[in-house]
Amino acid sequence: TFVASDATDAYVRDEGDDIAGDDVLTAIRDENAFVPTVVRTDTELIPDADILNTDRDISYDTIQDAVDDAEDGETIEVGTDTEEDVTIDDVEGLTLEGINDPVIEGEIRIGDPSDADGADETTLRGFVIEDPDPAETTRGLGITESDDVIVEFNQFDGFTTQISMDFAGAAPQDVTIRDNEFRDAGGESDTGVAIGSTEDVVGLDVVNNEFDGMITAGVDLGPGADDVVINGNDFSATDETTRYVEDFREVLIDLDAIAEANTFDPAGVDE
């Protein structure tokens, strides 16, 4: 039986950089008792602190408190469901990571349109992000004034636009959106886009995501978008009015190449 004195303890730490491996750490977790309960990361078994800055071993009551206190290059781990809006701004290289797929019921902003400093090199990973009010016009994740952002291994449920760029302030550059699940874009409205407001975004990689239940479009490309890669995604249409990839503003992309590099149900047609 392991008993932690506070949230900064590690019950088991793999100092050999993943020598033990996930299977061994999982077995240790399952075959021992922990007070408080345990969370497994890639290299540690740690107390189930709800919200923890892993670089300085500080726990917080809210994600926003942790983000506001974060310094460049730090990681914040979240192991609990929350109902809050979160704005990441004026920090560089922050990783916000969910442990065991916690739910954030609220909107997330990477960058503040009123602050040109933004939040470059932010990584958002491992959350279920749910629409707090499906009857209203909402954006699940807004990215502005921030470059080199990575959004990976999340699930988006609801929202009028699930990921929105260039919604205010300067358009982000070099954004990677990979290995996410996009569900039921649109909420209770008549329109719903998974990835939109891409005007003037240069360097957009949309790779290995799953799109299911978009009312309007999966990826909506706007004027000025360039260096766009859409590859390895699975698209599933709500009905015949859904557009898997919307290019009605005549952005110069190769729709034939996109049709070959992704899967569609029902099959995609180039119009």
PDB file of N, CA and C in Angstrom, residues 74-133:
ATOM      1  N   GLU A  74       6.194  24.561 -19.781  1.00  0.00           N
ATOM      2  CA  GLU A  74       5.726  23.679 -18.718  1.00  0.00           C
ATOM      3  C   GLU A  74       4.542  22.822 -19.185  1.00  0.00           C
ATOM      4  N   THR A  75       4.260  21.784 -18.388  1.00  0.00           N
ATOM      5  CA  THR A  75       3.162  20.864 -18.665  1.00  0.00           C
ATOM      6  C   THR A  75       2.166  20.886 -17.516  1.00  0.00           C
ATOM      7  N   ILE A  76       0.897  20.986 -17.863  1.00  0.00           N
ATOM      8  CA  ILE A  76      -0.185  20.903 -16.893  1.00  0.00           C
ATOM      9  C   ILE A  76      -0.988  19.648 -17.205  1.00  0.00           C
ATOM     10  N   GLU A  77      -1.132  18.780 -16.216  1.00  0.00           N
ATOM     11  CA  GLU A  77      -1.921  17.571 -16.377  1.00  0.00           C
ATOM     12  C   GLU A  77      -3.252  17.727 -15.642  1.00  0.00           C
ATOM     13  N   VAL A  78      -4.313  17.271 -16.291  1.00  0.00           N
ATOM     14  CA  VAL A  78      -5.664  17.394 -15.740  1.00  0.00           C
ATOM     15  C   VAL A  78      -6.262  15.998 -15.651  1.00  0.00           C
ATOM     16  N   GLY A  79      -6.719  15.624 -14.457  1.00  0.00           N
ATOM     17  CA  GLY A  79      -7.273  14.300 -14.262  1.00  0.00           C
ATOM     18  C   GLY A  79      -8.704  14.304 -13.779  1.00  0.00           C
ATOM     19  N   THR A  80      -9.421  15.411 -13.987  1.00  0.00           N
ATOM     20  CA  THR A  80     -10.795  15.503 -13.505  1.00  0.00           C
ATOM     21  C   THR A  80     -11.643  16.245 -14.521  1.00  0.00           C
ATOM     22  N   ASP A  81     -12.946  15.965 -14.522  1.00  0.00           N
ATOM     23  CA  ASP A  81     -13.872  16.702 -15.375  1.00  0.00           C
ATOM     24  C   ASP A  81     -14.076  18.109 -14.806  1.00  0.00           C
ATOM     25  N   THR A  82     -14.225  19.090 -15.697  1.00  0.00           N
ATOM     26  CA  THR A  82     -14.426  20.472 -15.262  1.00  0.00           C
ATOM     27  C   THR A  82     -15.497  21.141 -16.115  1.00  0.00           C
ATOM     28  N   GLU A  83     -16.107  22.141 -15.542  1.00  0.00           N
ATOM     29  CA  GLU A  83     -17.040  23.007 -16.269  1.00  0.00           C
ATOM     30  C   GLU A  83     -16.459  24.420 -16.216  1.00  0.00           C
ATOM     31  N   GLU A  84     -15.670  24.777 -17.207  1.00  0.00           N
ATOM     32  CA  GLU A  84     -15.062  26.099 -17.234  1.00  0.00           C
ATOM     33  C   GLU A  84     -14.571  26.414 -18.639  1.00  0.00           C
ATOM     34  N   ASP A  85     -14.538  27.707 -18.948  1.00  0.00           N
ATOM     35  CA  ASP A  85     -13.860  28.177 -20.146  1.00  0.00           C
ATOM     36  C   ASP A  85     -12.399  28.419 -19.797  1.00  0.00           C
ATOM     37  N   VAL A  86     -11.512  28.153 -20.763  1.00  0.00           N
ATOM     38  CA  VAL A  86     -10.081  28.265 -20.510  1.00  0.00           C
ATOM     39  C   VAL A  86      -9.442  29.098 -21.611  1.00  0.00           C
ATOM     40  N   THR A  87      -8.623  30.082 -21.221  1.00  0.00           N
ATOM     41  CA  THR A  87      -7.853  30.877 -22.177  1.00  0.00           C
ATOM     42  C   THR A  87      -6.365  30.708 -21.877  1.00  0.00           C
ATOM     43  N   ILE A  88      -5.620  30.246 -22.895  1.00  0.00           N
ATOM     44  CA  ILE A  88      -4.163  30.102 -22.790  1.00  0.00           C
ATOM     45  C   ILE A  88      -3.542  31.268 -23.536  1.00  0.00           C
ATOM     46  N   ASP A  89      -2.797  32.114 -22.843  1.00  0.00           N
ATOM     47  CA  ASP A  89      -2.260  33.311 -23.476  1.00  0.00           C
ATOM     48  C   ASP A  89      -0.993  33.761 -22.752  1.00  0.00           C
ATOM     49  N   ASP A  90      -0.140  34.456 -23.497  1.00  0.00           N
ATOM     50  CA  ASP A  90       1.069  35.057 -22.943  1.00  0.00           C
ATOM     51  C   ASP A  90       1.976  34.000 -22.293  1.00  0.00           C
ATOM     52  N   VAL A  91       2.064  32.840 -22.936  1.00  0.00           N
ATOM     53  CA  VAL A  91       2.966  31.777 -22.495  1.00  0.00           C
ATOM     54  C   VAL A  91       3.352  30.987 -23.734  1.00  0.00           C
ATOM     55  N   GLU A  92       4.562  30.476 -23.780  1.00  0.00           N
ATOM     56  CA  GLU A  92       5.061  29.776 -24.959  1.00  0.00           C
ATOM     57  C   GLU A  92       5.428  28.335 -24.603  1.00  0.00           C
ATOM     58  N   GLY A  93       5.041  27.415 -25.484  1.00  0.00           N
ATOM     59  CA  GLY A  93       5.428  26.018 -25.298  1.00  0.00           C
ATOM     60  C   GLY A  93       4.693  25.299 -24.195  1.00  0.00           C
ATOM     61  N   LEU A  94       3.480  25.728 -23.861  1.00  0.00           N
ATOM     62  CA  LEU A  94       2.709  25.080 -22.807  1.00  0.00           C
ATOM     63  C   LEU A  94       2.040  23.819 -23.349  1.00  0.00           C
ATOM     64  N   THR A  95       2.091  22.737 -22.566  1.00  0.00           N
ATOM     65  CA  THR A  95       1.346  21.523 -22.867  1.00  0.00           C
ATOM     66  C   THR A  95       0.231  21.365 -21.844  1.00  0.00           C
ATOM     67  N   LEU A  96      -0.994  21.305 -22.328  1.00  0.00           N
ATOM     68  CA  LEU A  96      -2.163  21.054 -21.478  1.00  0.00           C
ATOM     69  C   LEU A  96      -2.665  19.660 -21.835  1.00  0.00           C
ATOM     70  N   GLU A  97      -2.537  18.717 -20.887  1.00  0.00           N
ATOM     71  CA  GLU A  97      -2.763  17.309 -21.200  1.00  0.00           C
ATOM     72  C   GLU A  97      -3.772  16.687 -20.250  1.00  0.00           C
ATOM     73  N   GLY A  98      -4.747  16.013 -20.822  1.00  0.00           N
ATOM     74  CA  GLY A  98      -5.710  15.269 -20.028  1.00  0.00           C
ATOM     75  C   GLY A  98      -5.211  13.870 -19.750  1.00  0.00           C
ATOM     76  N   ILE A  99      -5.417  13.409 -18.512  1.00  0.00           N
ATOM     77  CA  ILE A  99      -5.071  12.048 -18.110  1.00  0.00           C
ATOM     78  C   ILE A  99      -6.371  11.256 -17.992  1.00  0.00           C
ATOM     79  N   ASN A 100      -6.478  10.183 -18.760  1.00  0.00           N
ATOM     80  CA  ASN A 100      -7.686   9.346 -18.784  1.00  0.00           C
ATOM     81  C   ASN A 100      -8.904  10.096 -19.307  1.00  0.00           C
ATOM     82  N   ASP A 101      -8.695  10.941 -20.309  1.00  0.00           N
ATOM     83  CA  ASP A 101      -9.770  11.580 -21.089  1.00  0.00           C
ATOM     84  C   ASP A 101     -10.753  12.386 -20.244  1.00  0.00           C
ATOM     85  N   PRO A 102     -10.292  13.345 -19.449  1.00  0.00           N
ATOM     86  CA  PRO A 102     -11.234  14.173 -18.690  1.00  0.00           C
ATOM     87  C   PRO A 102     -12.066  15.061 -19.621  1.00  0.00           C
ATOM     88  N   VAL A 103     -13.247  15.426 -19.135  1.00  0.00           N
ATOM     89  CA  VAL A 103     -14.169  16.265 -19.893  1.00  0.00           C
ATOM     90  C   VAL A 103     -13.991  17.722 -19.490  1.00  0.00           C
ATOM     91  N   ILE A 104     -13.836  18.592 -20.485  1.00  0.00           N
ATOM     92  CA  ILE A 104     -13.953  20.032 -20.272  1.00  0.00           C
ATOM     93  C   ILE A 104     -15.263  20.470 -20.911  1.00  0.00           C
ATOM     94  N   GLU A 105     -16.206  20.865 -20.096  1.00  0.00           N
ATOM     95  CA  GLU A 105     -17.475  21.380 -20.615  1.00  0.00           C
ATOM     96  C   GLU A 105     -17.348  22.908 -20.675  1.00  0.00           C
ATOM     97  N   GLY A 106     -16.899  23.385 -21.819  1.00  0.00           N
ATOM     98  CA  GLY A 106     -16.647  24.808 -21.967  1.00  0.00           C
ATOM     99  C   GLY A 106     -15.840  25.071 -23.222  1.00  0.00           C
ATOM    100  N   GLU A 107     -15.562  26.350 -23.467  1.00  0.00           N
ATOM    101  CA  GLU A 107     -14.817  26.766 -24.642  1.00  0.00           C
ATOM    102  C   GLU A 107     -13.358  27.011 -24.262  1.00  0.00           C
ATOM    103  N   ILE A 108     -12.457  26.676 -25.176  1.00  0.00           N
ATOM    104  CA  ILE A 108     -11.022  26.855 -24.950  1.00  0.00           C
ATOM    105  C   ILE A 108     -10.487  27.843 -25.973  1.00  0.00           C
ATOM    106  N   ARG A 109      -9.642  28.760 -25.522  1.00  0.00           N
ATOM    107  CA  ARG A 109      -9.006  29.727 -26.418  1.00  0.00           C
ATOM    108  C   ARG A 109      -7.491  29.612 -26.275  1.00  0.00           C
ATOM    109  N   ILE A 110      -6.826  29.454 -27.411  1.00  0.00           N
ATOM    110  CA  ILE A 110      -5.364  29.521 -27.454  1.00  0.00           C
ATOM    111  C   ILE A 110      -5.017  30.851 -28.100  1.00  0.00           C
ATOM    112  N   GLY A 111      -4.573  31.796 -27.277  1.00  0.00           N
ATOM    113  CA  GLY A 111      -4.352  33.162 -27.727  1.00  0.00           C
ATOM    114  C   GLY A 111      -5.553  34.036 -27.443  1.00  0.00           C
ATOM    115  N   ASP A 112      -5.263  35.307 -27.253  1.00  0.00           N
ATOM    116  CA  ASP A 112      -6.287  36.316 -26.968  1.00  0.00           C
ATOM    117  C   ASP A 112      -6.219  37.368 -28.070  1.00  0.00           C
ATOM    118  N   PRO A 113      -7.336  37.629 -28.783  1.00  0.00           N
ATOM    119  CA  PRO A 113      -7.283  38.601 -29.879  1.00  0.00           C
ATOM    120  C   PRO A 113      -6.852  39.998 -29.464  1.00  0.00           C
ATOM    121  N   SER A 114      -6.940  40.302 -28.161  1.00  0.00           N
ATOM    122  CA  SER A 114      -6.524  41.614 -27.690  1.00  0.00           C
ATOM    123  C   SER A 114      -5.059  41.653 -27.265  1.00  0.00           C
ATOM    124  N   ASP A 115      -4.356  40.503 -27.380  1.00  0.00           N
ATOM    125  CA  ASP A 115      -2.974  40.408 -26.913  1.00  0.00           C
ATOM    126  C   ASP A 115      -2.131  39.749 -28.003  1.00  0.00           C
ATOM    127  N   ALA A 116      -1.231  40.524 -28.616  1.00  0.00           N
ATOM    128  CA  ALA A 116      -0.435  40.010 -29.731  1.00  0.00           C
ATOM    129  C   ALA A 116       0.609  38.991 -29.289  1.00  0.00           C
ATOM    130  N   ASP A 117       0.863  38.857 -27.975  1.00  0.00           N
ATOM    131  CA  ASP A 117       1.854  37.883 -27.506  1.00  0.00           C
ATOM    132  C   ASP A 117       1.420  36.451 -27.789  1.00  0.00           C
ATOM    133  N   GLY A 118       0.130  36.173 -27.671  1.00  0.00           N
ATOM    134  CA  GLY A 118      -0.401  34.868 -28.006  1.00  0.00           C
ATOM    135  C   GLY A 118       0.147  33.747 -27.147  1.00  0.00           C
ATOM    136  N   ALA A 119       0.096  32.524 -27.704  1.00  0.00           N
ATOM    137  CA  ALA A 119       0.541  31.332 -26.979  1.00  0.00           C
ATOM    138  C   ALA A 119       1.153  30.361 -27.984  1.00  0.00           C
ATOM    139  N   ASP A 120       2.281  30.762 -28.575  1.00  0.00           N
ATOM    140  CA  ASP A 120       2.955  29.928 -29.570  1.00  0.00           C
ATOM    141  C   ASP A 120       3.354  28.577 -28.970  1.00  0.00           C
ATOM    142  N   GLU A 121       3.358  27.561 -29.843  1.00  0.00           N
ATOM    143  CA  GLU A 121       3.841  26.211 -29.499  1.00  0.00           C
ATOM    144  C   GLU A 121       3.031  25.564 -28.379  1.00  0.00           C
ATOM    145  N   THR A 122       1.765  25.905 -28.291  1.00  0.00           N
ATOM    146  CA  THR A 122       0.880  25.236 -27.339  1.00  0.00           C
ATOM    147  C   THR A 122       0.510  23.854 -27.872  1.00  0.00           C
ATOM    148  N   THR A 123       0.441  22.876 -26.967  1.00  0.00           N
ATOM    149  CA  THR A 123      -0.088  21.555 -27.292  1.00  0.00           C
ATOM    150  C   THR A 123      -1.298  21.279 -26.409  1.00  0.00           C
ATOM    151  N   LEU A 124      -2.403  20.923 -27.051  1.00  0.00           N
ATOM    152  CA  LEU A 124      -3.633  20.539 -26.342  1.00  0.00           C
ATOM    153  C   LEU A 124      -3.881  19.067 -26.637  1.00  0.00           C
ATOM    154  N   ARG A 125      -3.898  18.238 -25.574  1.00  0.00           N
ATOM    155  CA  ARG A 125      -3.902  16.782 -25.797  1.00  0.00           C
ATOM    156  C   ARG A 125      -4.769  16.061 -24.769  1.00  0.00           C
ATOM    157  N   GLY A 126      -5.586  15.133 -25.256  1.00  0.00           N
ATOM    158  CA  GLY A 126      -6.177  14.138 -24.382  1.00  0.00           C
ATOM    159  C   GLY A 126      -7.438  14.524 -23.645  1.00  0.00           C
ATOM    160  N   PHE A 127      -8.256  15.432 -24.214  1.00  0.00           N
ATOM    161  CA  PHE A 127      -9.479  15.866 -23.549  1.00  0.00           C
ATOM    162  C   PHE A 127     -10.721  15.483 -24.353  1.00  0.00           C
ATOM    163  N   VAL A 128     -11.833  15.380 -23.650  1.00  0.00           N
ATOM    164  CA  VAL A 128     -13.156  15.391 -24.276  1.00  0.00           C
ATOM    165  C   VAL A 128     -13.719  16.787 -24.048  1.00  0.00           C
ATOM    166  N   ILE A 129     -13.922  17.529 -25.128  1.00  0.00           N
ATOM    167  CA  ILE A 129     -14.336  18.935 -25.034  1.00  0.00           C
ATOM    168  C   ILE A 129     -15.791  19.018 -25.480  1.00  0.00           C
ATOM    169  N   GLU A 130     -16.679  19.355 -24.531  1.00  0.00           N
ATOM    170  CA  GLU A 130     -18.111  19.302 -24.772  1.00  0.00           C
ATOM    171  C   GLU A 130     -18.724  20.692 -24.777  1.00  0.00           C
ATOM    172  N   ASP A 131     -19.726  20.843 -25.639  1.00  0.00           N
ATOM    173  CA  ASP A 131     -20.454  22.100 -25.774  1.00  0.00           C
ATOM    174  C   ASP A 131     -21.289  22.345 -24.516  1.00  0.00           C
ATOM    175  N   PRO A 132     -21.068  23.475 -23.813  1.00  0.00           N
ATOM    176  CA  PRO A 132     -21.843  23.730 -22.600  1.00  0.00           C
ATOM    177  C   PRO A 132     -23.273  24.186 -22.874  1.00  0.00           C
ATOM    178  N   ASP A 133     -23.547  24.646 -24.108  1.00  0.00           N
ATOM    179  CA  ASP A 133     -24.884  25.154 -24.427  1.00  0.00           C
ATOM    180  C   ASP A 133     -25.182  24.891 -25.900  1.00  0.00           C
TER     181      ASP A 133
END
